[in-house]
Every structure is written in C-alpha cells, then in structure tokens.
Amino acid sequence: MFQSGLAFGTFDNPRWRAFFLTISGGRFSGPGDRRAVGGSLLQSVLDRVLAQVLAVMAAHHGRTLTCDGSTDANSMGAYNVIDCAPVPFIISVFRLGLNPSTAKNLLNGLVSSLPQSLTEPQPVSALLRGRAIPSARLDALLGFPFWAMVTDNASNMVLMRNKAVESGLSIMAYGCFAHVVNLLAKDVSKQSALQLGIKSAVTWSVFFRRCTRARSSLTNDRAVQRRAGVLIESPKSFSPTRWVGQSVVIRSYLSNLEASRRVLAANRHNPTGFDVPDSVFSAVDQAAPASSAAVAAPVLRMLFRMSASLEADASPLSAVVGLLSGFVVALRTGFPELPESTRSYLVDRVHARFASFGDPHVVLAFYLDPFFAPCRHADDGALWGTRTLAGHRDAAIERLAGDDVAFRNALIGDLGGYITHVDSAAGVDGSPLHPATWWRLYGDSWPTLQVVATRLLSLACSSAGSERSFKTLGVVLSRTRNRTHDERVDRQWSVAFNSRQLNRVNAVAMYQRSRTEKEVVGFVRVAVAAAVADAGAGGAPAGGAPAAEGVDDGDVAPTILKDGGAPRLT
C-alpha cells in the first residue's frame, strides 16, 4: 500500500477487516488504523527499505549525489537527495520551510538529512582487497563519501555544489549534461536560418491540436491515407522549455504537411468552415517554413537522442564528451544544408555550454573509455572553455594527485600505457561493455588508474533520477489527497520510489551502448577516414592523431550517408 500511494486508512473499515479475518482464518484483521499505518508501520518499512538501499550503494564503486527541488500539491517546497548507484535511490528528503533557498541553507539541509553511515569514510572496496593502496592520496580519495555532486544550473545550486566540494562532501561537481543538450537545442532554435521552420511547426501543432474541427478533419484525412497504405503521424506537441522535444513537433509537422494542405483547401470552400489564422496558412501553404524545418529537423533530432542517452541510468560519464565531440564533428561535416555561420556559432556554443556546466574530471572519463577512442582521434585542439580537451584531462590528473608526485606519475604512466594499448587495437574490444566493467576485467595492467577509472566511469551524467522521483511525489501527495503531514509524505515518497528501484535489474550488468552512441562513433570514424583520404593516402589526421581504424558497417548508422566522399547526416 505504501508503494501505490494509498491513503493510510484505506483498509480501516468493517468490510475490509471482515475480509482479512475470513481469508486468514481469524488471525489477521488488517494493517491497523491510520495512526498505526502512517506511524510505526510506515517507519519500520522505511527502515527496512533504506537498509536495502544502503547495501546496494555499498557494493557500488562510484557514488553520485544529486539534489533537486520541486513544489508539491500544497505549494510547499521539497528537496530530494538522490544517490545514483547507478540506479537512483532517494536517501533523504529535506524541506527549508520559511528559510530562503540559499546555497548555505541548501547544503546544511542536505548534509543534516543524510544517514550518518554515508558521511563517514568509506571502507575499502572489493577491487582493492588483497592489494596495497599505492599512496596516501589515493587512500584519501577512496574515503570520500561521494565522488561527484550533480545539480541543475540555477545559481544557488551551482554555489551549493561548489561548497559541497570545498567542505569535502564530494571530489568534483558539475551540472546536469542532459540540460546542456537541451540548451544547445535552444541555441539551434535561435538561429535565423532555422527559426522560421521551428516557429511554423509549433504554430501548426498548437492550431491542429486545439482546434477541434481542424483536428477532426486532419484525423479523417490520415485515416483515408492509412487505408491507402500511407502512414502519417498524429500532431505532436512538447513542453516549450524542453527544446530538444521540438524535433518531435517538426517531424509530425513535415509528416502532416500534405494532409494539412488538403484540410485547409477543403475548408476554404466550406461556407461553415472554421477560422484559420494567417500564421497557420503561412506555415502550411508556403514553401519557406517547410524548407527551414527540414534543415532544423536532423540537428534537433540528434540532440534529442543525445539527451535521452545521457538521461539513462547507467550512462557512463564518458558519454558526455563523447557525444558532444561527435556532435561538433557532425556540425562541421555532416549537415551540409546548415549555413557556415550557423555551424561555427553552434560549435562555439557546445564549447561554451560545456565550460559552464563541466569539470575536468568529465574529460578524463572520456579519455578512459575505449569505445570513444575514434572521437578522441577527431579532437582538433579547440578550446573547450579555457582549455583544450587534453588540457582538461591533465588538469583532472593534477586535481586527483594533489601534492603527491608519485601518485601523479603513476596515473600519467598508466594513462599513457592504456592509450597506446587501445590505439594499437591490441586489447579486447570493450564496446559492448559498460566502461567501468571493461576496466574491472581488463585494467589490471594499469592498477593505479584502474581504481580511479572504475569509479569515474560509474558516475552519473545527469540529475534525471531526481526529476523522475517527483512523479512519485505527485502520487503520494495529490490535489485530492493533500492533508497528509509533510514528514509522513516524505517517508512514503521514499518507500514508494525506492521499492520500485530495488526491483529493477542490475543496470551496469545489463548495459548496452545506445544506438545514438554507436551512430556518433560510426559517423566520427567515417569523418576521420574522409579527412585522412583528403590529406593523402596513408596520412594522419590533423593534430598528429593516429589514423582511424577500419569502419565497421555495424557501427555506422543508416542515417549516415556519403555524398561525394563526404559524410552527411539526414
């Protein structure tokens, strides 16, 4: 009953008591009255579920702490504290009441709500049992309660996560990278060459979804086309703040364009037809909006799929730079319809957005994933903020090593050996595996780096788990059930969400590379091979990177075409 969000007094009536007594042979009359169910029984269930959650977290190498706030059905603010292991679990909930949501108050509320066992130095993991820890610095790193803290990019959240690093709660802090991709889609929508198509698609969607007669006429036309074997999507709409979702709107707009023209043409000759705004006529009848939308569609679609990939529970931290660097290569070589000025602007925005949200350790994770080696070869030395990717990587090693010169040299030596091994393709192909699993299986040759890599690659890319948990809060506390005390709401919220998460399969063990990641890596391989061919047979890509390996047809997506030797995205 706690998982489903039922009222505490649901079974506290004569009929249910008689039913329970009948089926139990008089031994059980029900869970009790609402005070018992919402009091001692709820607390005992919460303690049992939290113990199971802590056991799962203890077995996970890399811990990511996320925190997000929302307004409940009573217009009261609630903040969840999520641990991604890698499946998200609510480990605590706190409320600020009348206190302002400053960074200091948020951090104090977060720390005070954490179970004591999570703020203590962590025990040695199974990976290190029987192995001497090579340095005091590594010993200190392994003792951190959390390796990363992820929040959205509101100013108070940015300050709070930075204070968490300063206080020793986590080693690093960065923003939600799914939000980065969404903001890149917003940057795309601002471009004058694409604005007309996006606005026209939204105008069309709003009209045909809200005008009952227009929607009915379009539905009838689609039914006729379906009987003729032509499948047309229904009109789609998306949240205006979810910019990557505009790709869904544009796709349905282009799919329904001919049907919409037929509907509006028939309406013109109908004396009792419905009113149609001029903006809708322009979006449907003129060629320019459709042409602009067709140019914007593949860019937004790629961003939409990147965002979905980064929001997956077990998505490795390496996927952030891997996907963003692949998107940069696609902007430079894969969208021929985009104006050159738009390409340059969007490439600059990728670098700027990463600098605003990112952390050097994110780049180091990218270097430690063998799957994204082709993307590393495509690096042209551009600045991602104030540093190149190699500069961010070196800064991450310096931060991890601190003043321990021997530890830093061990990390650098292991990293050099690992990169040489991967570039020579002498090792086992790690692409089907989660990169943390790859390092556990094949990283014994680089023991110091292995300890860091297994944790770094297990960190979350986004705070999507925090957002998902608020759906459960909406079930526990709704407009029609809004008198429950905040403390009981928070307990039942944790029980309902965590119970479902505990029943899920091991996300890392069942992990598979997303189709988006495979397409991006396949496209980068084709682009690097084309650059090598243009530079001369057998030449190396710019920057002295080794030539790309042969292209595997299974890794190149059907959406990647070749036009005159140059890769193109559609």
XYZ file of C-alpha atoms in Angstrom:
570
model
C 0.000 0.000 0.000
C 2.936 2.345 0.603
C 4.256 1.730 -2.899
C 0.913 2.551 -4.528
C 0.300 5.697 -2.510
C -2.976 4.539 -0.960
C -4.474 6.514 1.913
C -3.365 5.263 5.336
C -6.959 4.458 6.351
C -7.888 2.536 3.189
C -8.333 -0.835 4.948
C -9.598 0.577 8.246
C -13.311 -0.265 7.839
C -15.583 -3.204 8.839
C -15.769 -4.771 5.367
C -12.005 -4.994 4.906
C -11.499 -6.244 8.469
C -14.078 -8.981 7.880
C -12.407 -9.899 4.601
C -8.923 -10.197 6.173
C -10.309 -12.253 9.067
C -12.032 -14.608 6.647
C -9.034 -15.292 4.404
C -6.607 -15.561 7.350
C -8.756 -17.837 9.450
C -9.266 -15.179 12.108
C -5.539 -14.491 12.576
C -5.266 -11.091 10.794
C -7.738 -8.216 10.736
C -5.732 -5.783 8.599
C -2.745 -3.425 8.923
C -4.489 -1.296 11.557
C -5.940 2.197 11.811
C -4.412 5.182 10.050
C -2.270 6.116 13.038
C -0.623 2.703 13.088
C -0.199 2.521 9.306
C 1.144 6.058 8.969
C 3.212 5.822 12.150
C 5.120 2.801 13.438
C 4.340 0.556 10.438
C 5.469 3.162 7.904
C 8.664 3.823 9.871
C 9.521 0.111 10.066
C 9.013 -0.294 6.316
C 11.134 2.805 5.659
C 13.966 1.456 7.836
C 13.889 -1.900 6.038
C 13.901 -0.316 2.569
C 16.682 2.132 3.498
C 18.829 -0.735 4.784
C 18.447 -2.485 1.406
C 19.320 0.745 -0.429
C 22.471 1.270 1.659
C 23.537 -2.319 0.944
C 23.223 -1.695 -2.808
C 25.160 1.563 -2.506
C 27.955 -0.100 -0.510
C 28.540 -2.539 -3.379
C 28.814 0.268 -5.943
C 32.238 1.784 -6.652
C 31.351 5.325 -7.722
C 28.731 7.369 -5.859
C 26.999 10.354 -7.403
C 24.906 12.655 -5.244
C 22.152 14.672 -6.909
C 19.760 17.155 -5.365
C 16.738 18.871 -6.851
C 13.708 20.751 -5.581
C 10.058 20.843 -6.535
C 6.774 22.276 -5.323
C 4.268 19.709 -4.064
C 0.473 19.744 -4.325
C 0.286 22.081 -1.314
C 2.684 24.583 -2.955
C 5.381 23.666 -0.427
C 8.986 23.167 -1.464
C 10.568 19.713 -1.108
C 14.143 18.689 -1.932
C 15.173 15.123 -2.657
C 18.703 13.789 -2.174
C 19.439 11.028 -4.672
C 22.330 8.583 -4.835
C 22.930 7.096 -8.289
C 24.328 3.586 -7.881
C 23.774 3.833 -10.901
C 20.021 3.321 -10.423
C 18.775 6.388 -8.496
C 17.650 5.953 -4.885
C 16.203 8.549 -2.535
C 18.481 8.553 0.512
C 16.875 11.548 2.218
C 14.352 14.351 1.824
C 14.531 17.784 3.394
C 12.483 20.973 3.434
C 13.587 24.514 4.162
C 10.250 25.803 5.418
C 10.412 29.593 5.733
C 14.184 29.742 5.236
C 15.379 31.123 1.879
C 16.870 28.627 -0.564
C 20.404 29.997 -0.374
C 23.389 27.790 -1.132
C 24.320 27.670 2.560
C 20.820 26.650 3.678
C 20.575 24.051 0.922
C 23.905 22.467 1.833
C 23.085 22.474 5.559
C 19.711 20.865 4.889
C 21.282 18.272 2.615
C 24.098 17.279 4.980
C 21.845 17.154 8.054
C 19.379 14.874 6.250
C 21.978 12.289 5.138
C 22.222 8.974 7.015
C 25.296 9.037 9.245
C 26.812 5.997 7.546
C 27.112 7.946 4.289
C 29.127 10.806 5.785
C 31.776 8.528 7.277
C 34.956 7.390 5.434
C 34.103 4.562 3.068
C 35.524 1.037 3.511
C 37.985 -0.457 1.052
C 36.136 -1.841 -1.966
C 36.335 -5.372 -3.301
C 38.603 -4.134 -6.094
C 41.348 -3.315 -3.552
C 41.057 -6.264 -1.184
C 44.384 -8.028 -1.002
C 46.091 -5.155 -2.846
C 48.219 -2.484 -1.174
C 46.959 1.070 -1.704
C 49.834 2.791 -3.561
C 49.567 6.222 -1.931
C 48.042 8.149 0.935
C 46.380 10.447 -1.601
C 44.523 7.552 -3.236
C 43.548 6.340 0.213
C 42.062 9.790 0.888
C 40.194 9.797 -2.432
C 38.652 6.419 -1.695
C 37.438 7.717 1.649
C 35.267 10.466 0.172
C 31.553 9.893 0.855
C 30.716 10.824 -2.742
C 32.845 11.268 -5.817
C 30.554 13.709 -7.603
C 27.648 16.034 -6.984
C 25.260 16.877 -9.834
C 22.562 19.560 -9.854
C 20.839 21.799 -12.351
C 22.473 25.145 -13.121
C 20.400 27.540 -11.023
C 22.784 29.972 -9.317
C 22.029 28.731 -5.795
C 22.511 25.106 -6.880
C 25.851 25.943 -8.545
C 27.094 27.621 -5.359
C 25.776 24.747 -3.258
C 27.536 22.031 -5.224
C 30.802 24.027 -5.203
C 30.512 24.391 -1.414
C 29.993 20.631 -1.212
C 33.401 20.151 -2.856
C 35.016 22.705 -0.545
C 33.537 21.003 2.521
C 34.872 17.587 1.471
C 31.475 16.017 0.770
C 32.480 15.204 -2.832
C 35.570 15.315 -5.034
C 34.001 17.076 -8.013
C 30.810 18.881 -9.003
C 29.175 19.543 -12.351
C 25.820 20.367 -13.890
C 23.222 18.118 -15.492
C 24.520 17.415 -19.007
C 21.094 16.451 -20.331
C 20.227 20.086 -19.597
C 23.319 21.147 -21.565
C 21.982 19.338 -24.626
C 18.572 20.938 -24.120
C 20.195 24.393 -24.027
C 22.081 23.566 -27.225
C 18.710 22.845 -28.842
C 17.595 26.272 -27.623
C 20.679 27.771 -29.289
C 19.705 26.000 -32.507
C 16.199 27.458 -32.298
C 17.599 30.982 -32.028
C 19.300 30.839 -35.418
C 17.557 32.972 -38.036
C 18.033 30.333 -40.725
C 16.096 27.801 -38.634
C 13.734 29.998 -36.641
C 11.040 30.226 -39.314
C 10.678 26.457 -39.611
C 10.602 25.840 -35.852
C 8.053 28.606 -35.199
C 5.884 27.414 -38.073
C 5.939 23.822 -36.775
C 4.901 24.962 -33.291
C 2.165 27.208 -34.719
C 0.830 24.333 -36.804
C 0.926 21.931 -33.847
C -0.902 24.291 -31.470
C -3.647 25.017 -34.014
C -4.335 21.446 -35.113
C -4.283 20.135 -31.545
C -6.520 22.836 -30.067
C -8.994 23.482 -32.883
C -11.448 20.594 -32.560
C -12.797 20.761 -36.120
C -9.363 21.105 -37.674
C -8.055 18.161 -35.654
C -11.074 16.058 -36.634
C -10.631 16.860 -40.334
C -6.922 16.031 -40.157
C -7.698 12.747 -38.371
C -10.173 11.774 -41.106
C -7.618 12.573 -43.804
C -4.981 10.449 -42.049
C -7.479 7.573 -41.836
C -8.048 7.755 -45.591
C -4.297 7.759 -46.220
C -3.827 4.838 -43.843
C -6.298 2.748 -45.818
C -4.245 3.562 -48.901
C -1.102 2.308 -47.148
C 0.346 5.738 -46.261
C 1.155 6.132 -42.556
C 1.115 9.681 -41.165
C 1.906 10.675 -37.591
C -0.616 12.412 -35.386
C 0.167 16.034 -34.413
C 2.640 16.232 -31.535
C 3.330 18.935 -29.006
C 6.086 19.341 -26.457
C 6.908 21.482 -23.452
C 8.256 24.875 -24.608
C 11.074 24.597 -22.045
C 12.080 21.194 -23.407
C 13.789 22.481 -26.525
C 15.116 19.124 -27.745
C 11.498 17.969 -27.978
C 10.839 20.375 -30.815
C 12.329 17.724 -33.108
C 9.199 15.637 -32.413
C 6.961 18.588 -33.315
C 8.883 19.270 -36.529
C 8.760 15.632 -37.589
C 4.982 15.467 -37.169
C 4.636 18.849 -38.940
C 6.552 17.667 -42.000
C 4.716 14.325 -41.987
C 1.290 16.022 -41.963
C 2.086 18.854 -44.349
C 0.276 17.479 -47.422
C -2.694 16.348 -45.333
C -2.880 19.802 -43.711
C -2.932 21.461 -47.126
C -5.822 19.281 -48.188
C -7.732 20.080 -44.984
C -7.248 23.845 -45.370
C -8.119 23.737 -49.078
C -11.382 21.932 -48.323
C -12.129 24.378 -45.517
C -11.807 27.358 -47.865
C -14.729 26.083 -49.944
C -16.870 25.255 -46.915
C -19.304 28.109 -46.108
C -19.421 26.995 -42.466
C -15.708 26.300 -42.203
C -13.591 27.039 -39.169
C -11.442 30.147 -38.837
C -7.758 29.728 -39.661
C -5.136 32.321 -38.573
C -2.868 33.738 -41.254
C 0.173 32.313 -39.461
C -1.230 28.783 -39.904
C -1.895 29.406 -43.617
C 1.717 30.597 -43.981
C 3.086 27.571 -42.125
C 1.151 25.144 -44.334
C 0.998 26.748 -47.773
C 4.354 28.491 -48.121
C 7.491 26.569 -49.067
C 9.958 28.521 -46.924
C 8.752 27.292 -43.488
C 8.828 23.646 -44.557
C 12.282 24.078 -46.082
C 13.585 25.714 -42.901
C 12.028 22.991 -40.739
C 13.620 20.279 -42.877
C 17.045 21.844 -42.231
C 16.474 22.092 -38.474
C 14.976 18.604 -38.076
C 18.146 16.438 -38.242
C 20.088 18.739 -35.893
C 17.335 18.772 -33.271
C 16.719 15.057 -33.690
C 20.372 14.299 -32.981
C 20.249 16.485 -29.857
C 17.005 14.834 -28.745
C 18.568 11.389 -28.914
C 21.759 12.597 -27.209
C 19.671 13.936 -24.325
C 17.813 10.630 -23.984
C 21.106 8.721 -23.987
C 22.599 10.902 -21.235
C 19.469 10.558 -19.076
C 19.736 6.751 -18.991
C 20.515 5.396 -15.518
C 23.749 3.565 -16.390
C 25.016 6.045 -18.987
C 28.767 6.410 -18.247
C 30.288 9.818 -17.576
C 32.482 9.347 -20.651
C 29.401 9.664 -22.872
C 29.200 13.420 -22.185
C 32.318 14.475 -24.088
C 31.996 11.525 -26.459
C 28.575 12.663 -27.682
C 29.380 16.390 -27.607
C 32.613 15.928 -29.568
C 30.738 13.758 -32.075
C 28.130 16.492 -32.407
C 30.907 19.005 -33.128
C 32.260 16.755 -35.895
C 28.725 16.410 -37.291
C 28.268 20.185 -37.313
C 31.475 20.628 -39.279
C 30.950 17.862 -41.810
C 27.533 16.255 -41.531
C 24.810 18.899 -42.029
C 25.517 20.388 -45.475
C 22.262 22.386 -45.521
C 23.289 24.441 -42.479
C 24.853 27.840 -43.237
C 28.518 28.097 -42.324
C 27.830 30.890 -39.828
C 25.294 28.685 -38.025
C 27.772 25.815 -37.872
C 30.503 27.997 -36.357
C 28.082 29.524 -33.852
C 26.805 26.142 -32.670
C 30.328 24.720 -32.328
C 31.228 27.695 -30.132
C 28.065 27.158 -28.088
C 28.970 23.496 -27.475
C 32.333 24.566 -26.056
C 30.796 27.398 -24.002
C 27.979 25.254 -22.577
C 30.424 22.557 -21.549
C 32.642 25.124 -19.830
C 29.634 26.443 -17.889
C 28.469 23.020 -16.679
C 31.526 20.805 -16.882
C 34.503 19.708 -14.835
C 37.953 18.462 -15.943
C 37.229 15.007 -14.500
C 34.449 14.602 -17.091
C 37.064 14.883 -19.849
C 39.343 12.401 -18.102
C 36.442 9.926 -18.060
C 36.123 10.420 -21.834
C 39.793 9.512 -22.309
C 39.315 6.371 -20.205
C 36.540 4.885 -22.348
C 37.909 2.703 -25.193
C 34.608 2.950 -27.056
C 35.098 6.681 -27.712
C 38.688 6.392 -28.966
C 37.638 7.491 -32.515
C 36.155 10.697 -31.034
C 39.459 11.300 -29.247
C 41.255 10.957 -32.595
C 38.949 13.591 -34.091
C 39.936 16.216 -31.487
C 41.320 19.251 -33.342
C 42.782 21.035 -30.331
C 39.914 23.549 -29.995
C 39.320 25.276 -26.678
C 36.514 23.865 -24.556
C 36.271 26.889 -22.304
C 39.782 27.946 -21.292
C 41.471 24.610 -22.078
C 41.670 22.034 -24.801
C 40.394 18.539 -24.075
C 43.966 17.432 -23.391
C 44.356 20.396 -21.042
C 41.212 19.422 -19.127
C 42.497 15.849 -18.891
C 45.828 16.994 -17.441
C 44.055 19.342 -15.004
C 41.933 16.442 -13.758
C 45.032 14.348 -13.086
C 46.611 17.255 -11.197
C 43.487 17.646 -9.051
C 43.306 13.943 -8.278
C 47.011 13.710 -7.420
C 47.251 16.916 -5.383
C 50.773 17.224 -3.963
C 51.523 13.506 -4.330
C 54.090 13.475 -7.154
C 54.489 9.693 -7.132
C 50.738 9.187 -7.453
C 50.549 11.694 -10.302
C 53.396 9.986 -12.161
C 51.715 6.612 -11.676
C 48.465 7.966 -13.142
C 50.262 9.542 -16.114
C 52.258 6.371 -16.771
C 49.161 4.166 -16.628
C 47.208 6.560 -18.864
C 49.969 6.538 -21.482
C 50.117 2.751 -21.451
C 46.331 2.448 -21.700
C 46.059 4.876 -24.652
C 48.870 3.096 -26.513
C 47.144 -0.231 -25.890
C 43.729 0.985 -27.123
C 45.105 2.823 -30.172
C 47.026 -0.241 -31.282
C 43.797 -2.286 -31.022
C 45.789 -4.957 -29.213
C 43.258 -5.454 -26.427
C 39.812 -6.909 -26.129
C 37.124 -4.787 -27.765
C 35.338 -3.061 -24.900
C 32.489 -1.531 -26.909
C 29.740 -3.966 -25.785
C 30.583 -3.425 -22.114
C 29.981 -0.644 -19.674
C 33.418 1.065 -19.463
C 33.599 0.505 -15.684
C 33.112 -3.212 -16.338
C 35.804 -3.091 -19.052
C 38.273 -1.621 -16.579
C 37.476 -4.248 -13.955
C 38.036 -7.035 -16.479
C 40.994 -5.706 -18.492
C 42.529 -2.915 -16.421
C 44.946 -4.957 -14.291
C 47.867 -3.769 -16.439
C 47.292 -0.226 -15.154
C 46.490 -0.829 -11.462
C 46.580 2.750 -10.171
C 44.470 4.123 -12.997
C 42.094 1.148 -12.721
C 40.998 2.179 -9.234
C 40.234 5.717 -10.431
C 38.657 4.681 -13.746
C 36.142 2.237 -12.269
C 34.800 4.992 -10.035
C 34.993 7.848 -12.513
C 33.169 5.932 -15.242
C 30.409 4.903 -12.808
C 29.363 8.496 -12.100
C 26.062 9.846 -13.419
C 25.792 12.212 -16.381
C 22.629 13.971 -15.284
C 20.182 14.597 -12.467
C 17.353 12.910 -14.379
C 16.812 10.496 -11.479
C 15.849 13.405 -9.236
C 13.313 14.625 -11.779
C 11.763 11.160 -12.114
C 11.289 10.816 -8.380
C 8.952 13.820 -8.321
C 6.402 11.808 -10.307
C 6.150 9.502 -7.302
C 5.674 12.525 -5.034
C 2.707 13.518 -7.209
C 1.109 10.135 -6.485
C 1.740 10.222 -2.738
C 0.520 13.816 -2.339
C -2.094 14.908 -4.867
C -4.721 17.617 -5.126
C -7.343 15.198 -3.832
C -5.154 13.821 -1.050
C -3.308 16.793 0.372
C -3.826 16.692 4.149
C -1.008 14.253 4.979
C 1.715 15.660 7.204
C 4.976 16.565 5.411
C 7.018 14.076 7.445
C 4.720 11.190 6.505
C 4.673 12.326 2.882
C 8.467 12.244 2.752
C 8.595 8.759 4.297
C 6.025 7.285 1.950
C 7.663 9.052 -1.009
C 10.988 7.358 -0.193
C 9.381 3.942 0.327
C 7.319 4.084 -2.865
C 10.205 5.223 -5.078
C 12.977 3.071 -3.612
C 10.870 -0.104 -3.513
C 10.378 0.045 -7.266
C 14.053 0.815 -7.866
C 15.156 -2.172 -5.763
C 13.125 -4.486 -8.008
C 14.992 -3.400 -11.117
C 17.767 -5.430 -12.709
C 21.458 -4.553 -12.391
C 21.746 -1.623 -14.811
C 25.518 -1.951 -15.269
C 25.458 -5.710 -15.861
C 22.662 -5.337 -18.445
C 24.178 -2.207 -20.005
C 24.333 -1.879 -23.777
C 25.657 1.040 -25.797
C 22.813 3.199 -27.018
C 22.083 3.436 -30.710
C 22.947 7.138 -30.535
C 26.446 6.432 -29.203
C 27.056 3.842 -31.922
C 25.877 6.228 -34.620
C 28.049 9.068 -33.333
C 31.175 6.898 -33.152
C 30.423 5.424 -36.582
C 29.992 8.880 -38.052
C 33.235 10.138 -36.493
C 35.100 7.157 -37.946
C 33.779 7.981 -41.397
C 34.630 11.689 -40.982
C 38.173 10.969 -39.783
C 38.712 8.477 -42.624
C 37.462 11.078 -45.127
C 39.832 13.682 -43.657
C 42.729 11.230 -43.940
C 41.806 10.470 -47.551
C 41.653 14.181 -48.378
C 45.030 14.798 -46.752
C 46.597 11.996 -48.730
C 46.566 8.217 -48.739
C 48.031 6.856 -45.503
C 48.298 10.314 -43.911
C 47.415 11.099 -40.328
C 44.588 13.371 -39.249
C 45.315 16.908 -38.178
C 46.983 17.219 -34.806
C 49.112 14.102 -35.235
C 46.422 11.699 -34.034
C 46.667 8.140 -35.298
C 44.597 7.179 -38.300
C 41.159 5.785 -37.567
C 40.562 2.077 -37.643
C 38.593 0.499 -40.444
C 34.928 1.366 -40.441
C 32.690 -1.403 -39.151
C 29.422 -1.422 -41.095
C 27.610 -2.458 -37.937
C 28.667 0.762 -36.169
C 27.661 3.176 -38.930
C 24.017 4.163 -38.680
C 21.641 4.085 -41.648
C 21.225 7.843 -41.196
C 24.865 8.409 -42.162
C 25.184 8.743 -45.911
C 28.095 9.534 -48.177
C 27.799 12.224 -50.803
C 30.844 12.596 -52.997
C 33.110 11.085 -50.355
C 31.912 13.374 -47.530
C 29.742 12.056 -44.711
C 26.306 13.573 -44.361
C 23.635 13.307 -41.668
C 19.951 13.179 -42.542
